[in-house]
Coordinates of C-alpha atoms in Angstrom, one line a residue:
M24 CA 51.1 140.0 96.0
G25 CA 54.0 142.2 94.8
G26 CA 53.0 145.5 93.2
S27 CA 54.6 148.0 91.0
P28 CA 56.6 151.0 92.3
V29 CA 54.6 154.2 92.6
S30 CA 55.6 157.2 90.5
W31 CA 56.8 160.3 92.3
F32 CA 58.6 163.5 91.6
V33 CA 60.1 166.6 93.3
V34 CA 60.6 170.0 91.7
F35 CA 63.8 171.8 92.8
P36 CA 64.7 175.5 92.3
D37 CA 67.6 176.3 89.9
R38 CA 70.0 177.3 92.7
E39 CA 72.6 175.9 95.0
L40 CA 71.1 173.8 97.7
P41 CA 72.5 172.7 101.1
P42 CA 75.1 170.0 100.8
G43 CA 73.6 166.5 101.0
L44 CA 70.0 167.6 100.3
L45 CA 69.9 166.3 96.7
E46 CA 72.0 163.3 97.5
R47 CA 69.2 162.1 99.9
L48 CA 67.0 161.6 96.8
R49 CA 69.4 161.0 93.9
G50 CA 70.0 157.4 94.7
R51 CA 66.3 156.8 95.0
A52 CA 65.3 158.5 91.8
G53 CA 65.2 156.6 88.5
N54 CA 64.8 159.8 86.4
V55 CA 66.2 163.3 86.4
V56 CA 65.3 166.2 84.1
S57 CA 67.9 169.0 84.4
Y58 CA 67.9 172.8 84.0
P59 CA 70.1 174.2 81.3
S60 CA 72.5 174.9 84.2
G61 CA 72.8 171.2 84.8
R62 CA 71.1 171.3 88.2
P63 CA 68.2 168.9 88.7
W64 CA 64.7 170.3 87.9
L65 CA 62.5 167.3 88.1
L66 CA 63.8 164.4 90.1
G67 CA 61.8 161.2 90.8
S68 CA 60.7 158.0 89.3
W69 CA 58.1 157.5 86.5
S70 CA 57.6 155.3 83.5
A71 CA 58.3 156.5 80.0
G72 CA 54.6 156.6 79.2
E73 CA 53.9 158.9 82.2
M74 CA 56.2 161.8 81.1
A75 CA 56.3 164.1 78.1
V76 CA 59.0 166.8 78.4
V77 CA 60.5 169.3 76.0
S78 CA 63.2 172.0 76.1
A79 CA 63.4 174.9 73.8
G80 CA 65.7 177.9 74.1
G81 CA 66.4 177.3 77.7
R82 CA 62.6 176.9 78.4
L83 CA 61.2 173.6 79.9
L84 CA 57.7 172.2 79.8
A85 CA 56.6 168.8 81.2
V86 CA 53.3 166.9 81.5
V87 CA 53.4 164.1 84.0
G88 CA 50.7 161.5 84.3
T89 CA 48.0 160.1 82.0
S90 CA 47.6 162.5 79.1
S91 CA 47.0 162.7 75.3
T92 CA 50.1 164.7 74.6
T93 CA 53.5 163.4 73.5
A94 CA 57.0 165.0 73.4
A95 CA 56.5 165.8 69.7
D96 CA 53.1 167.3 70.3
L97 CA 54.4 169.2 73.3
A98 CA 57.2 170.6 71.2
V99 CA 54.7 172.2 68.8
R100 CA 52.7 173.6 71.7
M101 CA 55.9 175.0 73.3
K102 CA 56.5 177.3 70.4
G103 CA 53.8 179.7 71.7
V104 CA 55.0 179.6 75.3
R105 CA 57.1 182.6 76.3
T106 CA 56.0 183.2 80.0
V107 CA 54.2 181.1 82.6
A108 CA 51.0 183.0 81.6
D109 CA 51.1 181.2 78.2
V110 CA 51.3 177.6 79.6
E111 CA 47.7 176.8 80.1
G112 CA 46.7 178.2 76.7
A113 CA 49.3 176.1 75.0
L114 CA 48.0 173.0 76.8
R115 CA 44.3 173.6 75.9
G116 CA 42.7 170.4 74.6
V117 CA 45.1 168.0 76.2
Q118 CA 43.0 165.2 77.7
G119 CA 43.7 163.1 80.8
S120 CA 44.7 163.5 84.4
F121 CA 48.2 164.9 84.9
H122 CA 50.6 167.4 86.5
V123 CA 52.2 170.3 84.6
A124 CA 55.6 171.8 85.3
A125 CA 57.3 174.6 83.4
W126 CA 60.4 176.7 83.8
L127 CA 60.6 180.0 81.8
D128 CA 63.0 182.9 82.1
G129 CA 64.0 181.9 85.6
C130 CA 60.4 181.4 86.9
G131 CA 58.8 178.1 87.7
Y132 CA 55.2 176.9 87.3
V133 CA 53.8 173.7 88.7
R134 CA 50.2 172.5 89.2
G135 CA 48.2 169.4 89.6
S136 CA 44.7 168.7 88.3
A137 CA 41.5 170.8 88.9
S138 CA 39.7 167.7 90.2
G139 CA 42.4 166.9 92.8
A140 CA 43.1 163.5 91.3
R141 CA 46.7 164.8 90.8
R142 CA 47.8 166.7 94.0
L143 CA 50.6 169.1 94.6
H144 CA 52.3 169.9 97.9
R145 CA 54.9 172.5 98.9
G146 CA 57.4 173.0 101.7
V147 CA 60.3 175.2 102.5
V148 CA 63.8 173.6 102.6
A149 CA 66.8 175.8 103.5
G150 CA 64.8 178.9 102.8
V151 CA 63.6 177.9 99.3
T152 CA 60.3 176.5 98.1
V153 CA 60.3 172.8 97.0
C154 CA 57.2 171.1 95.7
A155 CA 56.3 167.5 95.1
D156 CA 53.3 165.4 94.1
R157 CA 53.5 163.4 97.3
A158 CA 53.3 165.1 100.7
R159 CA 55.2 162.3 102.3
T160 CA 58.2 162.8 100.1
L161 CA 58.5 166.4 101.3
A162 CA 57.9 165.5 104.9
H163 CA 60.8 163.0 104.7
L164 CA 63.0 165.6 103.0
I165 CA 62.2 168.3 105.6
G166 CA 62.2 165.9 108.5
E167 CA 58.6 166.7 109.7
S168 CA 56.1 164.6 111.7
P169 CA 52.4 164.2 111.4
D170 CA 50.3 167.1 112.5
T171 CA 48.1 165.9 115.5
A172 CA 45.4 168.5 114.8
R173 CA 45.0 167.3 111.2
L174 CA 44.9 163.8 112.5
A175 CA 42.1 164.8 114.9
A176 CA 40.2 166.3 112.0
R177 CA 40.3 163.0 110.1
L178 CA 38.1 161.4 112.8
A179 CA 35.3 163.7 111.9
F180 CA 32.3 162.3 109.9
P181 CA 30.9 162.3 107.4
G182 CA 33.9 164.2 106.0
L183 CA 35.8 167.5 106.2
P184 CA 34.8 170.8 104.6
H185 CA 37.0 173.0 102.4
P186 CA 39.9 173.7 103.0
L187 CA 40.5 171.1 105.7
A188 CA 39.7 168.2 103.3
D189 CA 42.7 169.1 101.2
A190 CA 45.3 169.4 104.0
A191 CA 48.4 167.3 104.0
M192 CA 49.0 165.2 107.2
W193 CA 52.4 166.7 107.9
T194 CA 53.6 169.8 109.8
G195 CA 55.5 172.0 107.5
V196 CA 53.9 170.6 104.3
D197 CA 51.1 172.5 102.7
A198 CA 48.7 171.4 100.0
V199 CA 48.3 173.5 96.9
A200 CA 44.6 173.6 96.4
P201 CA 43.2 171.9 93.3
G202 CA 42.7 174.5 90.6
E203 CA 45.6 176.5 91.8
A204 CA 49.2 176.5 90.5
L205 CA 52.5 177.2 92.4
H206 CA 54.5 180.0 90.9
L207 CA 58.2 179.8 91.8
K208 CA 60.3 182.9 91.8
P209 CA 64.0 183.2 91.1
D210 CA 64.7 184.1 94.8
G211 CA 63.4 180.7 95.9
S212 CA 60.0 181.9 97.1
G213 CA 56.6 180.6 95.8
R214 CA 53.0 181.8 95.7
S215 CA 49.8 180.1 94.7
A216 CA 47.4 181.5 92.0
V217 CA 44.3 180.2 90.4
W218 CA 44.8 178.6 86.9
W219 CA 41.4 176.9 86.5
Q220 CA 37.8 178.3 86.6
P221 CA 34.6 176.3 86.3
P222 CA 32.5 177.0 83.2
P223 CA 29.2 178.8 83.5
A224 CA 26.4 176.5 84.4
E225 CA 24.1 177.3 81.5
L226 CA 23.8 174.4 79.1
P227 CA 20.4 172.6 78.9
L228 CA 20.4 168.9 79.4
T229 CA 20.5 167.9 75.7
E230 CA 23.6 170.1 74.9
A231 CA 25.3 169.2 78.2
A232 CA 24.9 165.5 77.6
L233 CA 26.7 165.8 74.2
V234 CA 29.6 167.6 75.9
L235 CA 29.8 165.0 78.7
R236 CA 29.6 162.1 76.2
E237 CA 32.5 163.5 74.2
A238 CA 34.6 164.1 77.4
L239 CA 33.9 160.6 78.7
C240 CA 34.7 159.0 75.2
D241 CA 38.0 160.8 75.1
A242 CA 38.8 159.9 78.7
V243 CA 38.2 156.2 78.1
A244 CA 39.8 156.1 74.7
L245 CA 42.9 157.6 76.2
R246 CA 43.2 154.5 78.4
A247 CA 42.4 152.0 75.7
R248 CA 45.2 150.6 73.6
P249 CA 44.6 148.3 70.5
G250 CA 44.9 144.7 71.5
Q251 CA 45.6 145.6 75.2
V252 CA 43.3 143.9 77.7
L253 CA 41.5 146.4 80.0
G254 CA 40.3 145.3 83.4
A255 CA 37.1 147.1 84.5
D256 CA 34.7 147.2 87.3
L257 CA 31.2 146.2 86.2
S258 CA 29.2 146.7 89.4
G259 CA 25.8 147.0 87.6
G260 CA 25.6 150.6 88.5
M261 CA 25.4 153.3 85.8
D262 CA 28.9 154.7 86.3
S263 CA 31.0 151.6 85.8
T264 CA 28.6 150.2 83.2
S265 CA 29.0 153.4 81.1
L266 CA 32.8 153.1 81.1
C267 CA 32.6 149.5 80.0
F268 CA 30.5 150.3 77.0
L269 CA 32.8 153.2 76.2
A270 CA 35.8 151.0 76.4
A271 CA 34.2 148.4 74.1
Q272 CA 33.4 151.2 71.7
A273 CA 37.1 152.1 71.8
G274 CA 38.0 148.5 70.8
A275 CA 39.4 147.3 74.1
P276 CA 39.1 143.6 75.0
L277 CA 37.5 143.6 78.5
V278 CA 37.8 141.4 81.5
T279 CA 35.3 142.7 84.1
A280 CA 34.8 142.3 87.8
T281 CA 31.4 142.1 89.4
L282 CA 30.9 141.6 93.2
H283 CA 27.8 139.7 94.1
W284 CA 26.9 141.2 97.6
N285 CA 25.4 138.8 100.1
T286 CA 22.5 141.1 100.8
P287 CA 18.8 140.1 100.2
G288 CA 17.3 142.3 97.5
N289 CA 20.5 143.5 96.0
Q290 CA 20.2 143.8 92.2
D291 CA 23.7 144.8 91.1
H292 CA 24.6 141.4 89.8
H293 CA 21.4 141.2 87.7
Y294 CA 22.2 144.5 85.9
A295 CA 25.9 143.5 85.6
R296 CA 24.9 140.2 83.9
Y297 CA 22.5 142.1 81.5
A298 CA 25.4 144.5 80.6
A299 CA 27.8 141.7 80.0
E300 CA 25.4 140.0 77.7
H301 CA 25.4 143.2 75.5
L302 CA 29.1 143.9 75.6
P303 CA 31.4 142.5 72.8
D304 CA 34.8 140.9 73.5
I305 CA 34.3 140.6 77.2
E306 CA 35.3 138.0 79.8
P307 CA 33.0 138.7 82.8
L308 CA 34.2 137.6 86.3
V309 CA 31.7 137.3 89.1
F310 CA 32.9 137.2 92.7
P311 CA 30.2 136.1 95.3
S312 CA 31.0 138.0 98.5
A313 CA 30.9 134.7 100.4
E314 CA 33.9 133.5 98.3
L315 CA 35.9 136.7 98.9
P316 CA 38.0 137.6 101.9
P317 CA 35.6 139.1 104.6
C318 CA 35.5 142.8 105.0
F319 CA 38.4 144.2 107.1
T320 CA 40.6 141.2 106.3
G321 CA 44.2 142.3 106.8
L322 CA 43.9 144.3 109.9
E323 CA 47.1 142.7 111.2
E324 CA 49.1 143.4 108.0
R325 CA 51.0 146.6 107.7
Q326 CA 51.0 148.4 104.3
E327 CA 52.8 151.4 103.0
P328 CA 50.7 154.3 104.4
A329 CA 48.6 156.3 101.9
E330 CA 49.0 160.0 101.5
V331 CA 46.1 160.5 103.9
P332 CA 44.0 158.2 106.0
S333 CA 41.2 156.5 104.1
A334 CA 38.3 154.2 104.5
A335 CA 39.7 151.7 102.0
L336 CA 40.6 149.2 104.8
R337 CA 37.2 147.6 104.6
D338 CA 37.7 146.4 101.0
R339 CA 41.4 146.2 100.8
A340 CA 41.8 142.4 100.7
R341 CA 38.8 142.0 98.4
Q342 CA 40.3 144.5 95.9
Q343 CA 43.7 142.7 96.1
H344 CA 41.9 139.4 95.3
T345 CA 40.0 141.0 92.4
A346 CA 43.1 142.6 91.0
Q347 CA 45.0 139.4 91.0
A348 CA 42.2 137.7 89.1
L349 CA 42.1 140.5 86.5
R350 CA 45.9 140.4 86.1
A351 CA 45.9 136.7 85.6
R352 CA 43.7 137.2 82.6
G353 CA 46.0 139.7 81.0
A354 CA 44.6 143.1 82.2
V355 CA 47.3 145.8 82.5
L356 CA 45.0 148.6 83.7
R357 CA 41.7 148.7 85.6
L358 CA 39.0 151.2 84.9
S359 CA 36.9 152.3 87.9
G360 CA 33.6 154.1 87.9
H361 CA 34.6 156.0 91.0
G362 CA 33.6 159.7 90.9
G363 CA 30.5 159.2 88.8
D364 CA 28.1 159.9 91.8
H365 CA 30.0 163.0 92.8
L366 CA 30.3 164.5 89.3
V367 CA 27.0 163.9 87.5
M368 CA 24.6 164.6 90.4
P369 CA 24.6 168.1 92.0
P370 CA 23.9 168.5 95.7
T371 CA 20.2 169.4 96.3
S372 CA 21.4 172.8 97.6
Y373 CA 21.2 174.0 93.9
L374 CA 17.5 174.8 94.8
R375 CA 18.4 178.0 96.6
T376 CA 19.8 179.7 93.5
L377 CA 17.1 178.1 91.3
L378 CA 14.5 179.7 93.5
R379 CA 15.6 183.2 92.4
R380 CA 15.7 182.3 88.7
S381 CA 12.8 180.0 88.4
P382 CA 10.6 179.9 91.5
R383 CA 8.0 177.5 90.1
T384 CA 10.6 174.9 89.1
A385 CA 12.5 175.3 92.4
L386 CA 9.4 174.7 94.5
R387 CA 8.4 171.7 92.4
H388 CA 11.8 170.1 92.9
A389 CA 11.8 171.0 96.6
V390 CA 8.4 169.3 97.1
G391 CA 9.7 166.2 95.3
Y392 CA 12.9 166.0 97.4
K393 CA 11.0 166.7 100.6
A394 CA 8.6 163.8 99.9
R395 CA 11.4 161.4 98.8
S396 CA 13.9 162.2 101.5
R397 CA 11.5 163.2 104.3
W398 CA 13.0 166.7 104.7
P399 CA 11.5 168.6 107.7
L400 CA 9.5 171.6 106.5
G401 CA 11.4 174.1 108.6
A402 CA 14.8 173.0 107.4
T403 CA 13.6 173.0 103.8
A404 CA 12.4 176.6 104.1
R405 CA 15.6 177.7 105.7
M406 CA 17.7 176.2 102.9
L407 CA 15.5 177.9 100.3
L408 CA 15.1 181.3 101.9
G409 CA 18.5 182.0 103.5
A410 CA 21.7 180.6 104.8
A411 CA 24.7 181.9 106.8
S412 CA 27.9 182.9 105.1
Y413 CA 30.6 180.3 104.7
P414 CA 32.7 181.7 107.4
A415 CA 29.7 181.7 109.7
W416 CA 28.9 178.1 108.7
L417 CA 32.4 177.1 109.6
T418 CA 32.2 178.9 112.9
T419 CA 29.0 177.1 113.8
A420 CA 30.7 173.8 113.1
A421 CA 33.6 174.9 115.3
D422 CA 31.1 175.6 118.1
Q423 CA 29.6 172.2 117.8
P424 CA 32.4 169.7 117.2
R425 CA 30.4 167.1 119.0
G426 CA 27.0 168.5 117.8
P427 CA 23.9 166.6 116.6
S428 CA 24.5 163.7 114.3
A429 CA 25.5 164.6 110.8
T430 CA 23.2 161.9 109.6
R431 CA 20.0 163.7 110.6
P432 CA 17.7 164.2 107.6
G433 CA 17.3 167.5 105.9
P434 CA 18.7 169.6 103.1
E435 CA 22.2 170.9 103.3
T436 CA 23.6 174.3 102.5
W437 CA 27.4 174.6 102.3
G438 CA 27.7 170.8 102.9
R439 CA 27.5 168.4 105.8
Q440 CA 29.0 169.8 109.0
P441 CA 31.8 167.6 110.4
V442 CA 31.1 165.9 113.7
L443 CA 33.5 164.0 115.9
P444 CA 32.4 160.5 117.2
V445 CA 31.7 160.1 120.9
W446 CA 35.0 158.3 121.5
A447 CA 37.0 161.3 120.3
S448 CA 38.8 163.0 123.1
A449 CA 38.3 166.6 124.3
Q450 CA 41.7 167.4 122.9
A451 CA 40.6 166.2 119.5
A452 CA 37.5 168.4 119.8
D453 CA 39.5 171.4 120.7
Q454 CA 41.9 170.9 117.8
L455 CA 39.2 170.4 115.2
A456 CA 37.4 173.5 116.5
A457 CA 40.6 175.5 116.2
L458 CA 41.1 174.4 112.6
L459 CA 37.6 175.3 111.7
R460 CA 37.8 178.8 113.3
S461 CA 41.1 179.4 111.6
A462 CA 39.6 178.5 108.3
A463 CA 36.6 180.8 108.9
E464 CA 39.0 183.7 109.4
Q465 CA 41.0 183.1 106.2
V466 CA 39.1 181.1 103.6
Q467 CA 36.5 182.0 101.0
P468 CA 34.0 179.4 99.6
L469 CA 34.7 177.7 96.3
A470 CA 31.8 179.6 94.9
A471 CA 29.4 182.4 96.2
D472 CA 26.4 180.1 95.6
F473 CA 26.5 177.4 98.2
G474 CA 25.0 174.8 95.8
R475 CA 27.9 175.4 93.4
H476 CA 30.4 175.4 96.3
A477 CA 29.1 172.0 97.5
W478 CA 29.2 170.5 94.1
L479 CA 32.8 171.6 93.5
H480 CA 33.8 170.3 96.9
Q481 CA 32.3 166.9 96.4
M482 CA 34.0 166.7 93.0
R483 CA 37.4 167.5 94.6
E484 CA 36.8 164.9 97.2
A485 CA 36.2 162.4 94.4
G486 CA 39.5 163.4 92.9
R487 CA 41.3 163.0 96.2
V488 CA 40.0 159.4 96.6
A489 CA 40.8 158.6 93.0
G490 CA 44.4 159.3 93.7
L491 CA 44.3 157.0 96.7
I492 CA 42.6 154.3 94.6
R493 CA 45.3 154.7 91.9
D494 CA 48.1 154.3 94.4
S495 CA 46.4 151.3 96.0
G496 CA 45.9 149.6 92.7
T497 CA 49.6 150.2 91.7
A498 CA 50.7 148.6 95.0
D499 CA 48.5 145.6 94.1
G500 CA 50.1 145.3 90.7
L501 CA 47.2 146.6 88.6
P502 CA 47.0 150.4 88.3
V503 CA 43.5 151.8 88.6
D504 CA 42.2 154.9 86.6
S505 CA 39.0 156.8 87.3
P506 CA 38.1 158.6 84.1
F507 CA 35.2 160.4 85.7
C508 CA 37.8 162.4 87.6
D509 CA 39.5 163.8 84.5
D510 CA 39.4 167.6 84.4
A511 CA 37.6 167.7 81.1
V512 CA 34.8 165.4 82.5
M513 CA 34.5 167.6 85.5
A514 CA 34.2 170.7 83.4
A515 CA 31.5 169.0 81.2
C516 CA 29.4 168.2 84.3
L517 CA 29.7 171.7 85.7
A518 CA 28.5 173.3 82.4
V519 CA 25.0 171.9 82.8
R520 CA 22.1 173.7 84.5
P521 CA 22.0 172.1 87.9
Q522 CA 18.2 171.6 87.8
D523 CA 18.7 169.5 84.7
A524 CA 21.3 167.3 86.2
G525 CA 19.5 167.0 89.6
S526 CA 16.0 165.7 89.8
P527 CA 13.9 164.1 92.6
W528 CA 12.1 161.9 90.0
S529 CA 15.0 160.4 88.0
Y530 CA 18.4 159.0 88.7
K531 CA 21.5 160.6 87.1
P532 CA 19.6 162.2 84.2
L533 CA 22.8 163.9 82.9
L534 CA 24.7 160.6 82.6
A535 CA 21.6 158.8 81.2
A536 CA 21.2 161.4 78.5
A537 CA 24.9 161.3 77.7
M538 CA 25.0 157.5 77.3
A539 CA 21.7 157.2 75.4
G540 CA 22.1 155.0 72.4
L541 CA 25.4 153.5 73.6
V542 CA 24.3 151.8 76.8
P543 CA 21.1 149.8 76.7
A544 CA 18.0 151.7 78.0
H545 CA 17.3 149.1 80.6
L546 CA 20.5 149.9 82.3
L547 CA 20.0 153.7 82.1
Q548 CA 16.6 153.5 83.6
R549 CA 17.7 151.8 86.8
T550 CA 16.7 153.8 90.0
T551 CA 18.1 151.5 92.8
K552 CA 21.5 151.4 94.4
D553 CA 22.8 148.4 96.4
H554 CA 24.7 148.3 99.6
C555 CA 26.9 145.9 101.5
G556 CA 25.8 146.4 105.1
P557 CA 25.6 142.8 106.1
D558 CA 29.1 142.1 104.8
W559 CA 30.4 145.1 106.7
H560 CA 29.0 144.0 110.0
H561 CA 30.0 140.4 109.4
G562 CA 33.6 141.5 108.8
L563 CA 33.7 143.5 112.0
K564 CA 32.3 140.5 113.9
I565 CA 34.8 137.9 112.7
H566 CA 37.7 140.3 113.2
R567 CA 36.8 141.1 116.8
R568 CA 40.1 139.7 118.1
H569 CA 42.2 142.1 116.0
L570 CA 39.9 145.0 116.8
A571 CA 40.2 144.3 120.5
D572 CA 44.0 144.4 120.0
W573 CA 43.7 147.7 118.2
A574 CA 41.7 149.1 121.1
D575 CA 44.3 147.9 123.7
T576 CA 47.2 149.3 121.7
S577 CA 45.6 152.3 120.0
H578 CA 47.9 154.9 118.5
L579 CA 45.0 157.4 118.6
V580 CA 44.7 156.9 122.3
A581 CA 48.4 157.2 122.8
L582 CA 48.3 160.6 121.0
G583 CA 45.4 161.7 123.2
L584 CA 42.9 161.9 120.3
A585 CA 40.6 159.1 121.4
D586 CA 39.2 157.7 124.7
E587 CA 40.3 154.2 125.3
E588 CA 37.1 152.8 126.7
G589 CA 34.9 154.6 124.2
L590 CA 37.0 153.4 121.3
R591 CA 36.9 149.8 122.6
S592 CA 33.1 149.9 122.9
A593 CA 32.8 151.3 119.4
L594 CA 35.1 148.6 117.9
L595 CA 33.6 145.7 119.7
S596 CA 29.9 146.8 119.6
P597 CA 29.5 148.6 116.2
G598 CA 25.8 148.0 116.3
L599 CA 25.4 150.5 119.1
N600 CA 27.2 153.2 117.0
T601 CA 24.8 156.0 116.2
G602 CA 27.1 157.9 113.8
G603 CA 26.7 155.5 110.9
V604 CA 29.4 153.7 108.9
S605 CA 31.6 156.7 108.2
A606 CA 32.0 157.5 111.9
L607 CA 33.7 154.2 112.6
E608 CA 35.5 153.8 109.3
N609 CA 37.2 157.3 109.6
T610 CA 38.5 156.2 112.9
L611 CA 39.7 152.8 111.7
G612 CA 41.3 154.5 108.7
T613 CA 43.2 156.9 110.8
E614 CA 44.3 154.2 113.3
E615 CA 45.5 152.1 110.4
W616 CA 47.4 155.0 108.9
L617 CA 49.3 155.6 112.1
R618 CA 50.1 151.9 112.5
D619 CA 51.3 151.7 108.9
L620 CA 53.4 154.8 109.4
A621 CA 55.1 153.3 112.4
A622 CA 55.9 150.2 110.4
H623 CA 57.2 152.2 107.4
P624 CA 58.8 155.4 108.8
V625 CA 60.5 156.0 105.5
P626 CA 58.5 156.0 102.3
T627 CA 59.1 152.8 100.4
H628 CA 59.8 154.7 97.2
L629 CA 62.7 156.4 99.0
T630 CA 64.2 153.2 100.5
T631 CA 65.2 151.5 97.2
D632 CA 68.2 152.5 95.1
C633 CA 67.3 153.1 91.5
P634 CA 69.6 153.1 88.5
Q635 CA 69.5 156.8 87.6
E636 CA 68.5 157.9 84.2
E637 CA 69.1 161.4 82.9
R638 CA 65.7 161.8 81.3
P639 CA 66.2 162.7 77.6
V640 CA 64.3 165.6 76.2
D641 CA 63.2 166.1 72.7
T642 CA 66.4 167.3 71.0
A643 CA 64.4 168.5 68.0
A644 CA 62.8 171.1 70.3
H645 CA 66.1 172.5 71.6

């Protein structure tokens, strides 16, 4: 199925660049916004609805992405902007998920979103800093190759800690951390600085629920257009269901997609049907898993590689099938509940800080979690009474790259330590250990409190995946938005007292309180969560021939990052894998990424000539 072109942009400095550098991109860019000097400032390709830009007195300000601002609104906001320090204050109250770029008095300012749903990357070209929303654009411009150490790290499960999780896959391309902005100086250099801080976690549940409800209402209403059909996932879970009721409240006609998993005891489709019966102006579509392409369909098909390896291979063909059905019924955008789990539920490590403030409540919660999740007594006590510093925690992980299974039960502190699968090579282990030790020497945690750090990290991971989902949906012809990953929603969740949002006795109490009166109580009182384990194993089984071919021709093995026999055993006998689903899926995602990259060595968005459009700015603001 043919998809839509992805949006992309590059920010260039206002200075002479090496001959031929701009020409490499000019023919591929459909849009250009220029400096007063006439040199390109923003060069790329985006739709009219994705860009609001104004110029006033030689100053430039642009918002790129999904936002509530317009050129006219931005022109009013621009009146109070004199230096880069004024930019964020001028944009206060703008809703959505977007990048910001500004140029004031010879200095540049560029940032993505705090959640990481909109990423920013930087690289040095001919001695000057150039930044872009896509790491691969910069890698092509600079002529860099994938970094093998970062590839090795992607094999780790269940995931990577801060800051490794944010790293670009390319040598010479650095990620600007979510919540930080890139300040570009007239001499062509650049530095990162924090632009966003999380709010204090002090609101009780009732107040926090009102803040979250308003943020989610605004996020969904921003995507709803009068008379425009919205596609939406309706899994039966609380996250996607809440978005559907919010979209209905905003007046959007809905066509929804529900997957009926072929697993005994699964209840998603029952809750989804109940929700559909209570939603107005809806066309519900139900897809029995037996009638969908099996998991892992498409192993032999090469796609444009994503920004980073992902585990999306499992569901790719199913999502394409679903997107096609939604498009056929008029949907122009698809809402996803992705990110809800990460944002509305704090990690249980909030108990450590709570113990100092309210010992009785902390111990009561700890007893509840210990009983529910079968935490060992010793591990529970260690989490409550003390923990190593973040650098020490990273160093411990570096000392045990093949350590005990990350799936062992017990409470976490700074997060789940990354562990390589048994089929990863000694080279991969050494490279991961080196990255972790380097991080331990240079990086501070996202917050001094490890519960707060872990919550911020899982939110940023949700944002990273939201960007991948958006790109994948665009490639399938139906863009996907994840409103839970808007910065305003993230801030609303972080404002609650963690002990009110986390509970061993109730499921997602913050979201349930926020949606009370809008979503039927029966749906908000659900405590179960379905899984697709049998479908996953069935998909691996019927695709054994392709998996065997991957084992025989593995790019990971060729790079020295995986053992050939160990990888073959894992792919052909997944039932013997002791690392869980994520161990195998991270490897499959990285192998797929390398194969896709070999098939598409030049980014697709840089291989097609575009009719260039000098992007007009609001002349009333000049």
